[in-house]
Amino acid sequence: MLEIAVLISGRGSNLQALIDACADEEFPARIVRVISNKADAYGLERAKKAGIPTTVISHQDYDNKEAFEDAIDQELNACNVKMICLAGFMRILDARFVNRWKDRIINIHPSLLPSFKGLHTHERALESGVRFTGCTVHIVRPEMDDGPIILQAAVAVNPDETADELAGRILEYEHIIYPEALRLMASGKARVAGDKVIIESATYPDGGWINPLPGGDIDL
Ligand code: GAR
């Protein structure tokens, strides 16, 4: 059983997806702590409801980023955390912290990386005219929204929809691929090999993760 911490800044719907997955005793990970850099993050309520201890570590309480990240690091070590899941954690972690936790931090981003790193991904996807966008779960490296990809889900863009509508459709996939990516990493079925993540070939009969929702957007 892999002890994980989830770092959040807000709503926490991906945290909820991870909480729900961990409720299954067969699932190979347990959330031992939820850390938020914002005291009013709704995700903290979700954690409390699930009986998971929470800690607020506000970046505003520290003189600099190093001190803020050292406080997070100390808390993680005190809780015996083995892997960190970023779930809407809106602070960029420094190389020093990321390297300390090398290959043990995973993140979800609402685009098909390496496209649309950063903020306003859905608006930018609509503006750029791409036909597909989606979401990515990846291992965190020091560059923002960069690192070996564990899973992705693709969603066809409807040019007439709003950014909020597109975001909502992608979020459904986020809630599927994040727990699945964590399951793969925690069970050892996926492992980092240089700049890629290798998934055991027997994991998916078709050799790869194509589209997680039955009847989803892509019909191959
Ligand atoms: C999610 O859409 C997640 O992919 C995104 O923030 C949202 C958090 O929602 N993360 C990023 O943009 C990170 N670069 P949630 O708090 O409901 O999980």
Coordinates of N, CA and C and ligand atoms in Angstrom, one line a residue:
M1 N 0.8 -1.2 0.0 CA 0.0 0.0 0.0 C 0.9 1.3 0.0
L2 N 0.7 2.1 -1.0 CA 1.5 3.3 -1.1 C 0.8 4.5 -0.4
E3 N 1.6 5.1 0.5 CA 1.0 6.3 1.2 C 1.2 7.5 0.3
I4 N 0.1 8.2 0.0 CA 0.3 9.4 -0.8 C -0.3 10.6 -0.1
A5 N 0.2 11.8 -0.5 CA -0.4 13.1 -0.1 C -1.0 13.7 -1.4
V6 N -2.1 14.4 -1.2 CA -2.6 15.2 -2.3 C -2.5 16.7 -2.0
L7 N -1.9 17.4 -2.9 CA -1.8 18.9 -2.8 C -2.8 19.6 -3.6
I8 N -3.5 20.5 -3.0 CA -4.6 21.2 -3.7 C -4.6 22.7 -3.5
S9 N -5.3 23.4 -4.3 CA -5.5 24.9 -4.0 C -7.0 25.3 -4.0
G10 N -7.9 24.4 -4.5 CA -9.2 24.9 -4.7 C -10.3 23.8 -4.5
R11 N -11.1 23.7 -5.6 CA -12.3 22.9 -5.6 C -12.1 21.4 -5.2
G12 N -11.1 20.8 -5.7 CA -10.8 19.5 -5.2 C -11.6 18.4 -5.9
S13 N -12.1 18.6 -7.1 CA -12.9 17.5 -7.7 C -12.0 16.3 -8.1
N14 N -10.7 16.6 -8.5 CA -9.8 15.5 -8.7 C -9.4 14.8 -7.4
L15 N -9.3 15.6 -6.4 CA -9.0 15.0 -5.1 C -10.2 14.0 -4.7
Q16 N -11.4 14.4 -5.0 CA -12.6 13.6 -4.7 C -12.5 12.2 -5.5
A17 N -12.0 12.3 -6.8 CA -11.9 11.1 -7.6 C -10.9 10.2 -7.0
L18 N -9.8 10.8 -6.4 CA -8.8 9.9 -5.8 C -9.3 9.4 -4.5
I19 N -10.0 10.2 -3.7 CA -10.6 9.7 -2.5 C -11.5 8.5 -2.8
D20 N -12.4 8.6 -3.8 CA -13.3 7.6 -4.1 C -12.6 6.3 -4.6
A21 N -11.5 6.5 -5.3 CA -10.7 5.3 -5.8 C -10.1 4.6 -4.6
C22 N -9.5 5.4 -3.7 CA -8.8 4.8 -2.5 C -9.8 4.1 -1.5
A23 N -11.1 4.4 -1.7 CA -12.1 3.8 -0.8 C -12.2 2.3 -1.1
D24 N -11.8 1.9 -2.3 CA -11.8 0.4 -2.6 C -10.5 -0.2 -2.0
E25 N -10.7 -1.2 -1.1 CA -9.6 -1.7 -0.4 C -8.5 -2.5 -1.3
E26 N -8.9 -2.8 -2.5 CA -8.0 -3.4 -3.5 C -7.1 -2.3 -4.1
F27 N -7.5 -1.0 -4.0 CA -6.7 0.0 -4.6 C -5.3 0.1 -3.9
P28 N -4.2 0.2 -4.7 CA -2.9 0.1 -4.1 C -2.3 1.4 -3.4
A29 N -3.2 2.4 -3.2 CA -2.7 3.6 -2.6 C -3.7 4.1 -1.5
R30 N -3.1 4.9 -0.6 CA -4.0 5.5 0.5 C -3.6 6.9 0.7
I31 N -4.6 7.8 0.8 CA -4.3 9.2 1.0 C -4.1 9.4 2.5
V32 N -2.9 9.8 2.9 CA -2.6 9.9 4.3 C -2.7 11.4 4.8
R33 N -2.7 12.3 3.8 CA -2.7 13.8 4.1 C -3.1 14.6 2.9
V34 N -3.9 15.6 3.1 CA -4.2 16.5 2.1 C -3.7 17.9 2.5
I35 N -2.9 18.5 1.7 CA -2.2 19.8 2.0 C -2.8 20.8 1.0
S36 N -3.2 21.9 1.5 CA -3.7 23.0 0.7 C -2.9 24.3 1.0
N37 N -2.6 25.1 0.0 CA -1.9 26.3 0.2 C -3.0 27.4 0.4
K38 N -4.3 27.0 0.4 CA -5.3 28.0 0.6 C -6.3 27.5 1.7
A39 N -6.5 28.3 2.7 CA -7.3 27.9 3.9 C -8.8 27.7 3.5
D40 N -9.2 28.4 2.4 CA -10.6 28.2 2.1 C -10.9 27.3 0.9
A41 N -9.9 26.5 0.6 CA -10.1 25.5 -0.5 C -11.2 24.5 -0.2
Y42 N -12.1 24.4 -1.1 CA -13.3 23.5 -0.9 C -12.8 22.0 -0.7
G43 N -11.7 21.7 -1.4 CA -11.1 20.3 -1.3 C -10.9 19.9 0.2
L44 N -10.6 20.9 1.1 CA -10.3 20.6 2.5 C -11.6 19.9 3.1
E45 N -12.8 20.5 2.7 CA -14.0 19.9 3.2 C -14.2 18.5 2.8
R46 N -13.8 18.2 1.5 CA -14.0 16.9 1.0 C -13.1 15.9 1.7
A47 N -11.9 16.4 2.1 CA -10.9 15.5 2.8 C -11.5 15.2 4.2
K48 N -12.0 16.3 4.9 CA -12.5 16.1 6.2 C -13.6 15.1 6.2
K49 N -14.5 15.2 5.2 CA -15.7 14.4 5.1 C -15.2 12.9 5.0
A50 N -14.1 12.7 4.3 CA -13.6 11.3 4.1 C -12.7 10.9 5.3
G51 N -12.5 11.8 6.3 CA -11.7 11.4 7.5 C -10.2 11.5 7.2
I52 N -9.8 12.3 6.2 CA -8.4 12.4 5.9 C -7.8 13.6 6.6
P53 N -6.7 13.5 7.3 CA -6.1 14.7 7.9 C -5.7 15.7 6.9
T54 N -5.9 17.0 7.3 CA -5.5 18.1 6.4 C -4.5 19.0 7.0
T55 N -3.7 19.7 6.2 CA -2.8 20.7 6.7 C -2.9 21.9 5.7
V56 N -3.0 23.1 6.2 CA -2.9 24.3 5.4 C -1.5 24.9 5.5
I57 N -0.8 25.0 4.4 CA 0.5 25.6 4.4 C 0.4 26.7 3.4
S58 N 0.2 28.0 3.9 CA 0.0 29.1 2.9 C 1.3 29.7 2.5
H59 N 1.5 29.8 1.2 CA 2.7 30.4 0.7 C 2.9 31.9 1.2
Q60 N 1.8 32.5 1.6 CA 1.8 33.9 2.1 C 2.5 34.0 3.5
D61 N 2.6 32.8 4.2 CA 3.2 32.8 5.5 C 4.7 32.7 5.5
Y62 N 5.3 32.6 4.3 CA 6.7 32.4 4.2 C 7.4 33.5 3.4
D63 N 8.6 33.7 3.8 CA 9.4 34.8 3.2 C 9.7 34.5 1.7
N64 N 9.9 33.3 1.4 CA 10.3 32.9 0.1 C 9.8 31.5 -0.3
K65 N 10.0 31.1 -1.5 CA 9.5 29.9 -2.0 C 10.2 28.7 -1.4
E66 N 11.5 28.8 -1.1 CA 12.2 27.7 -0.5 C 11.7 27.4 0.8
A67 N 11.4 28.4 1.6 CA 10.9 28.2 3.0 C 9.5 27.5 2.9
F68 N 8.7 28.0 2.0 CA 7.3 27.4 1.8 C 7.4 25.9 1.4
E69 N 8.3 25.7 0.5 CA 8.4 24.3 0.0 C 9.1 23.4 1.1
D70 N 10.0 24.0 1.9 CA 10.6 23.2 3.0 C 9.5 22.8 4.0
A71 N 8.6 23.7 4.2 CA 7.5 23.4 5.2 C 6.6 22.2 4.6
I72 N 6.4 22.3 3.3 CA 5.6 21.2 2.7 C 6.4 19.9 2.8
D73 N 7.7 19.9 2.5 CA 8.6 18.8 2.6 C 8.6 18.1 3.9
Q74 N 8.7 19.0 5.0 CA 8.7 18.5 6.3 C 7.4 17.8 6.7
E75 N 6.3 18.4 6.3 CA 5.0 17.8 6.6 C 4.9 16.4 5.9
L76 N 5.3 16.3 4.6 CA 5.2 15.1 3.9 C 6.1 14.0 4.5
N77 N 7.3 14.4 5.0 CA 8.1 13.4 5.6 C 7.5 13.0 7.0
A78 N 7.0 13.9 7.7 CA 6.4 13.6 9.0 C 5.2 12.6 8.8
C79 N 4.6 12.7 7.7 CA 3.4 11.8 7.4 C 3.8 10.5 6.7
N80 N 5.1 10.3 6.5 CA 5.6 9.1 5.8 C 5.1 9.0 4.4
V81 N 5.0 10.1 3.7 CA 4.4 10.1 2.3 C 5.5 9.5 1.4
K82 N 5.0 8.7 0.4 CA 5.9 8.1 -0.6 C 5.7 8.7 -1.9
M83 N 4.5 9.2 -2.2 CA 4.2 9.8 -3.5 C 3.3 11.0 -3.3
I84 N 3.5 12.0 -4.1 CA 2.7 13.2 -4.1 C 1.8 13.3 -5.3
C85 N 0.5 13.6 -5.1 CA -0.4 13.9 -6.3 C -0.8 15.3 -6.2
L86 N -0.5 16.1 -7.3 CA -0.9 17.5 -7.4 C -2.3 17.4 -8.1
A87 N -3.2 18.1 -7.4 CA -4.6 18.0 -8.0 C -5.2 19.5 -7.9
G88 N -4.9 20.2 -9.0 CA -5.3 21.6 -9.0 C -4.5 22.4 -8.0
F89 N -3.2 22.0 -7.8 CA -2.3 22.8 -6.9 C -1.6 23.9 -7.7
M90 N -2.0 25.1 -7.5 CA -1.7 26.2 -8.4 C -0.4 27.0 -8.1
R91 N 0.6 26.3 -7.5 CA 1.9 26.9 -7.3 C 2.9 26.1 -8.1
I92 N 3.8 26.8 -8.7 CA 4.9 26.0 -9.4 C 6.0 25.6 -8.4
L93 N 6.3 24.3 -8.4 CA 7.3 23.8 -7.5 C 8.7 24.0 -8.1
D94 N 9.6 24.4 -7.2 CA 11.0 24.7 -7.6 C 11.7 23.4 -7.9
A95 N 12.8 23.5 -8.8 CA 13.6 22.3 -9.1 C 14.1 21.6 -7.9
R96 N 14.5 22.4 -6.9 CA 15.1 21.8 -5.7 C 14.1 20.8 -5.0
F97 N 12.8 21.2 -4.9 CA 11.8 20.4 -4.4 C 11.5 19.2 -5.3
V98 N 11.3 19.5 -6.6 CA 11.0 18.4 -7.5 C 12.1 17.4 -7.6
N99 N 13.3 17.8 -7.6 CA 14.4 16.8 -7.7 C 14.5 16.0 -6.4
R100 N 14.2 16.6 -5.3 CA 14.1 15.8 -4.0 C 13.1 14.7 -4.1
W101 N 12.0 14.9 -4.8 CA 11.0 14.0 -4.9 C 10.9 13.4 -6.3
K102 N 12.1 13.2 -6.9 CA 12.2 12.8 -8.3 C 11.4 11.6 -8.6
D103 N 10.6 11.7 -9.7 CA 9.7 10.6 -10.1 C 8.7 10.2 -9.1
R104 N 8.4 11.0 -8.1 CA 7.4 10.6 -7.1 C 6.4 11.7 -6.9
I105 N 6.3 12.6 -7.9 CA 5.3 13.6 -7.9 C 4.5 13.5 -9.2
I106 N 3.2 13.3 -9.1 CA 2.4 13.3 -10.4 C 1.4 14.4 -10.4
N107 N 1.0 14.8 -11.6 CA 0.1 16.0 -11.8 C -0.9 15.7 -12.8
I108 N -2.0 16.4 -12.7 CA -3.0 16.4 -13.8 C -3.1 17.7 -14.4
H109 N -3.1 17.7 -15.8 CA -3.2 19.0 -16.5 C -4.3 18.9 -17.5
P110 N -5.1 20.0 -17.7 CA -6.3 19.9 -18.6 C -6.0 20.2 -20.1
S111 N -5.0 19.5 -20.6 CA -4.7 19.6 -22.1 C -4.0 18.3 -22.5
L112 N -3.8 18.1 -23.8 CA -3.0 17.0 -24.2 C -1.5 17.6 -24.3
L113 N -0.8 17.4 -23.2 CA 0.6 17.9 -23.2 C 1.4 17.2 -24.3
P114 N 2.4 17.8 -24.9 CA 2.9 19.1 -24.5 C 2.2 20.3 -25.1
S115 N 1.0 20.2 -25.6 CA 0.2 21.4 -26.1 C -0.4 22.1 -24.9
F116 N -0.5 23.4 -24.9 CA -1.3 24.2 -24.0 C -0.8 24.0 -22.5
K117 N 0.5 24.2 -22.3 CA 0.9 24.2 -20.9 C 0.4 25.5 -20.3
G118 N 0.4 25.6 -19.0 CA 0.0 26.8 -18.3 C -1.5 27.0 -18.1
L119 N -1.9 28.2 -18.0 CA -3.3 28.5 -17.7 C -4.2 28.7 -18.9
H120 N -5.5 28.8 -18.7 CA -6.5 29.1 -19.7 C -6.4 28.1 -20.9
T121 N -6.2 26.9 -20.6 CA -6.0 25.8 -21.6 C -7.2 25.7 -22.5
H122 N -8.4 25.8 -22.0 CA -9.6 25.5 -22.8 C -9.9 26.7 -23.8
E123 N -9.7 27.9 -23.2 CA -9.9 29.1 -24.1 C -8.9 29.0 -25.3
R124 N -7.6 28.6 -24.9 CA -6.6 28.6 -25.9 C -6.8 27.5 -26.9
A125 N -7.3 26.3 -26.5 CA -7.6 25.2 -27.4 C -8.7 25.7 -28.4
L126 N -9.7 26.3 -27.8 CA -10.8 26.8 -28.7 C -10.3 27.8 -29.7
E127 N -9.5 28.8 -29.2 CA -9.0 29.8 -30.1 C -8.1 29.3 -31.2
S128 N -7.3 28.2 -30.9 CA -6.3 27.7 -31.8 C -6.9 26.8 -32.9
G129 N -8.1 26.4 -32.7 CA -8.8 25.6 -33.7 C -8.4 24.1 -33.7
V130 N -7.8 23.6 -32.7 CA -7.4 22.2 -32.6 C -8.7 21.4 -32.6
R131 N -8.7 20.2 -33.2 CA -9.9 19.3 -33.3 C -10.0 18.5 -32.0
F132 N -8.9 18.2 -31.4 CA -8.9 17.4 -30.2 C -8.1 18.1 -29.1
T133 N -8.6 18.0 -27.9 CA -7.8 18.4 -26.7 C -8.1 17.3 -25.6
G134 N -7.8 17.6 -24.4 CA -8.1 16.5 -23.4 C -7.4 16.8 -22.1
C135 N -6.8 15.7 -21.5 CA -6.1 15.9 -20.3 C -5.0 14.9 -20.2
T136 N -4.0 15.2 -19.3 CA -2.8 14.4 -19.2 C -2.4 14.2 -17.7
V137 N -2.1 13.0 -17.3 CA -1.5 12.8 -16.0 C 0.0 12.5 -16.3
H138 N 0.9 13.2 -15.6 CA 2.3 13.1 -15.9 C 3.1 13.2 -14.7
I139 N 4.3 12.7 -14.8 CA 5.3 12.8 -13.7 C 5.9 14.2 -13.8
V140 N 6.0 14.8 -12.6 CA 6.4 16.3 -12.6 C 7.9 16.4 -12.7
R141 N 8.3 17.3 -13.6 CA 9.7 17.7 -13.8 C 9.8 19.2 -13.5
P142 N 11.0 19.7 -13.4 CA 11.1 21.1 -12.9 C 10.5 22.1 -13.9
E143 N 10.4 21.8 -15.2 CA 9.7 22.8 -16.1 C 8.2 22.7 -15.9
M144 N 7.5 23.8 -16.0 CA 6.1 23.8 -15.7 C 5.3 22.8 -16.7
D145 N 4.4 22.0 -16.2 CA 3.6 21.1 -17.0 C 4.4 20.3 -18.0
D146 N 5.5 19.8 -17.4 CA 6.4 19.0 -18.3 C 6.7 17.7 -17.5
G147 N 7.1 16.7 -18.3 CA 7.5 15.4 -17.6 C 6.9 14.2 -18.3
P148 N 7.4 13.0 -18.0 CA 6.9 11.8 -18.6 C 5.4 11.6 -18.4
I149 N 4.8 11.2 -19.5 CA 3.3 11.1 -19.6 C 2.9 9.7 -19.1
I150 N 2.0 9.6 -18.1 CA 1.4 8.3 -17.7 C 0.2 8.0 -18.5
L151 N -0.8 8.8 -18.5 CA -2.0 8.6 -19.3 C -2.5 9.9 -19.9
Q152 N -3.2 9.8 -21.0 CA -3.9 10.9 -21.6 C -5.3 10.4 -22.0
A153 N -6.3 11.4 -22.0 CA -7.6 11.1 -22.7 C -7.8 12.2 -23.6
A154 N -8.3 11.9 -24.8 CA -8.5 12.9 -25.9 C -10.0 13.2 -25.9
V155 N -10.4 14.4 -26.2 CA -11.8 14.8 -26.3 C -11.9 15.7 -27.5
A156 N -12.9 15.4 -28.4 CA -13.1 16.1 -29.6 C -13.6 17.5 -29.2
V157 N -13.1 18.5 -29.9 CA -13.5 19.9 -29.6 C -14.7 20.2 -30.5
N158 N -15.7 20.8 -29.9 CA -16.9 21.3 -30.6 C -16.7 22.8 -30.7
P159 N -16.4 23.3 -31.9 CA -16.0 24.7 -32.1 C -17.1 25.7 -31.6
D160 N -18.3 25.2 -31.4 CA -19.4 26.1 -31.0 C -19.6 26.1 -29.5
E161 N -18.8 25.3 -28.7 CA -19.0 25.3 -27.3 C -18.2 26.4 -26.6
T162 N -18.6 26.7 -25.4 CA -17.8 27.7 -24.6 C -16.7 26.9 -23.9
A163 N -15.7 27.7 -23.4 CA -14.6 27.2 -22.7 C -15.1 26.4 -21.5
D164 N -16.1 26.9 -20.8 CA -16.6 26.2 -19.6 C -17.2 24.9 -20.0
E165 N -17.9 24.8 -21.1 CA -18.5 23.6 -21.5 C -17.4 22.5 -21.8
L166 N -16.4 23.0 -22.5 CA -15.3 22.1 -22.9 C -14.6 21.6 -21.6
A167 N -14.4 22.6 -20.7 CA -13.7 22.2 -19.4 C -14.5 21.2 -18.7
G168 N -15.8 21.3 -18.7 CA -16.7 20.3 -18.0 C -16.6 18.9 -18.6
R169 N -16.5 18.9 -19.9 CA -16.4 17.6 -20.5 C -15.0 16.9 -20.3
I170 N -14.0 17.8 -20.3 CA -12.7 17.2 -20.0 C -12.5 16.8 -18.6
L171 N -13.2 17.5 -17.7 CA -13.1 17.2 -16.3 C -13.6 15.8 -16.0
E172 N -14.6 15.3 -16.7 CA -15.1 14.0 -16.5 C -14.0 13.0 -16.8
Y173 N -13.2 13.2 -17.8 CA -12.1 12.3 -18.2 C -11.0 12.4 -17.1
E174 N -10.8 13.6 -16.6 CA -9.7 13.8 -15.6 C -10.0 12.9 -14.4
H175 N -11.3 12.8 -14.1 CA -11.7 12.0 -12.9 C -11.5 10.5 -13.1
I176 N -11.4 10.1 -14.4 CA -11.2 8.7 -14.7 C -9.7 8.4 -14.8
I177 N -8.9 9.3 -15.6 CA -7.5 8.9 -15.8 C -6.6 9.2 -14.6
Y178 N -7.0 10.1 -13.7 CA -6.1 10.4 -12.6 C -6.0 9.1 -11.6
P179 N -7.2 8.6 -11.2 CA -7.1 7.4 -10.3 C -6.4 6.3 -11.1
E180 N -6.7 6.1 -12.3 CA -6.1 5.0 -13.1 C -4.6 5.2 -13.2
A181 N -4.1 6.4 -13.4 CA -2.7 6.6 -13.5 C -2.0 6.3 -12.1
L182 N -2.7 6.8 -11.1 CA -2.2 6.5 -9.7 C -2.1 5.0 -9.5
R183 N -3.2 4.3 -9.9 CA -3.2 2.8 -9.7 C -2.0 2.2 -10.4
L184 N -1.8 2.6 -11.6 CA -0.6 2.1 -12.4 C 0.7 2.3 -11.7
M185 N 0.9 3.5 -11.2 CA 2.2 3.9 -10.6 C 2.3 3.1 -9.3
A186 N 1.2 3.1 -8.5 CA 1.3 2.6 -7.1 C 1.5 1.0 -7.2
S187 N 0.9 0.4 -8.2 CA 1.0 -1.0 -8.3 C 2.3 -1.5 -9.0
G188 N 3.1 -0.5 -9.6 CA 4.3 -0.9 -10.3 C 4.0 -1.3 -11.7
K189 N 2.8 -1.2 -12.2 CA 2.5 -1.6 -13.6 C 3.0 -0.5 -14.5
A190 N 3.2 0.7 -14.0 CA 3.8 1.7 -14.8 C 5.1 2.2 -14.1
R191 N 6.2 2.5 -14.9 CA 7.4 2.9 -14.3 C 8.1 3.9 -15.2
V192 N 8.8 4.8 -14.5 CA 9.5 5.9 -15.3 C 10.8 5.3 -15.9
A193 N 11.0 5.5 -17.2 CA 12.2 5.1 -17.9 C 12.7 6.3 -18.7
G194 N 13.6 7.0 -18.1 CA 14.1 8.3 -18.7 C 13.0 9.3 -18.8
D195 N 12.7 9.6 -20.1 CA 11.7 10.7 -20.3 C 10.3 10.1 -20.6
K196 N 10.2 8.8 -20.4 CA 8.9 8.2 -20.7 C 8.4 7.4 -19.5
V197 N 7.1 7.1 -19.5 CA 6.6 6.1 -18.6 C 6.2 4.9 -19.4
I198 N 6.8 3.7 -18.9 CA 6.5 2.5 -19.6 C 5.3 1.8 -18.8
I199 N 4.3 1.4 -19.5 CA 3.2 0.7 -18.9 C 3.3 -0.8 -19.3
E200 N 3.3 -1.7 -18.3 CA 3.4 -3.1 -18.6 C 2.5 -3.5 -19.7
S201 N 3.0 -4.3 -20.7 CA 2.2 -4.5 -21.9 C 0.9 -5.2 -21.7
A202 N 0.8 -6.0 -20.6 CA -0.4 -6.8 -20.4 C -1.5 -6.0 -19.8
T203 N -1.2 -4.7 -19.4 CA -2.2 -3.9 -18.6 C -3.4 -3.6 -19.5
Y204 N -3.2 -3.2 -20.7 CA -4.3 -2.9 -21.6 C -4.2 -3.8 -22.8
P205 N -5.2 -4.6 -23.1 CA -5.1 -5.6 -24.1 C -4.7 -5.0 -25.5
D206 N -5.2 -3.7 -25.7 CA -4.9 -3.1 -27.0 C -3.6 -2.4 -27.0
G207 N -2.8 -2.5 -26.0 CA -1.5 -2.0 -25.9 C -1.4 -0.5 -25.5
G208 N -2.5 0.1 -25.2 CA -2.4 1.5 -24.8 C -3.7 2.1 -24.3
W209 N -3.6 3.2 -23.7 CA -4.8 3.8 -23.1 C -5.4 4.7 -24.2
I210 N -6.5 4.4 -24.8 CA -7.0 5.2 -25.9 C -8.1 6.1 -25.4
N211 N -9.2 5.5 -24.9 CA -10.3 6.4 -24.6 C -11.1 5.7 -23.4
P212 N -11.0 6.3 -22.2 CA -11.5 5.6 -21.1 C -13.0 5.5 -20.9
L213 N -13.7 6.4 -21.5 CA -15.2 6.4 -21.3 C -15.8 5.5 -22.4
P214 N -16.6 4.5 -21.9 CA -17.3 3.7 -22.9 C -18.2 4.7 -23.7
G215 N -18.2 4.5 -25.0 CA -19.1 5.4 -25.8 C -18.5 6.8 -25.8
G216 N -17.2 7.0 -25.5 CA -16.7 8.3 -25.4 C -16.5 9.0 -26.8
D217 N -15.7 10.0 -26.8 CA -15.6 10.9 -28.0 C -15.0 10.2 -29.2
I218 N -14.0 9.4 -29.0 CA -13.2 8.9 -30.1 C -13.6 7.4 -30.4
D219 N -14.0 7.1 -31.6 CA -14.4 5.8 -31.9 C -13.4 5.3 -32.9
L220 N -12.4 4.5 -32.4 CA -11.4 4.0 -33.3 C -11.7 2.7 -33.9
Ligands
GAR1 C1 -8.3 20.7 -13.0 O1 -9.0 20.9 -14.2 C2 -6.9 20.4 -13.2 O2 -6.6 19.7 -14.4 C3 -6.3 21.8 -13.3 O3 -7.0 22.5 -12.3 C4 -8.3 21.9 -12.2 C5 -8.5 21.7 -10.7 O4 -9.8 21.3 -10.4 N1 -4.9 21.8 -13.1 C6 -4.0 22.6 -13.7 O5 -4.4 23.5 -14.5 C7 -2.6 22.4 -13.4 N2 -1.7 23.0 -14.3 P1 -10.1 20.5 -9.1 O6 -9.6 21.3 -8.0 O7 -11.6 20.4 -9.1 O8 -9.5 19.1 -9.2

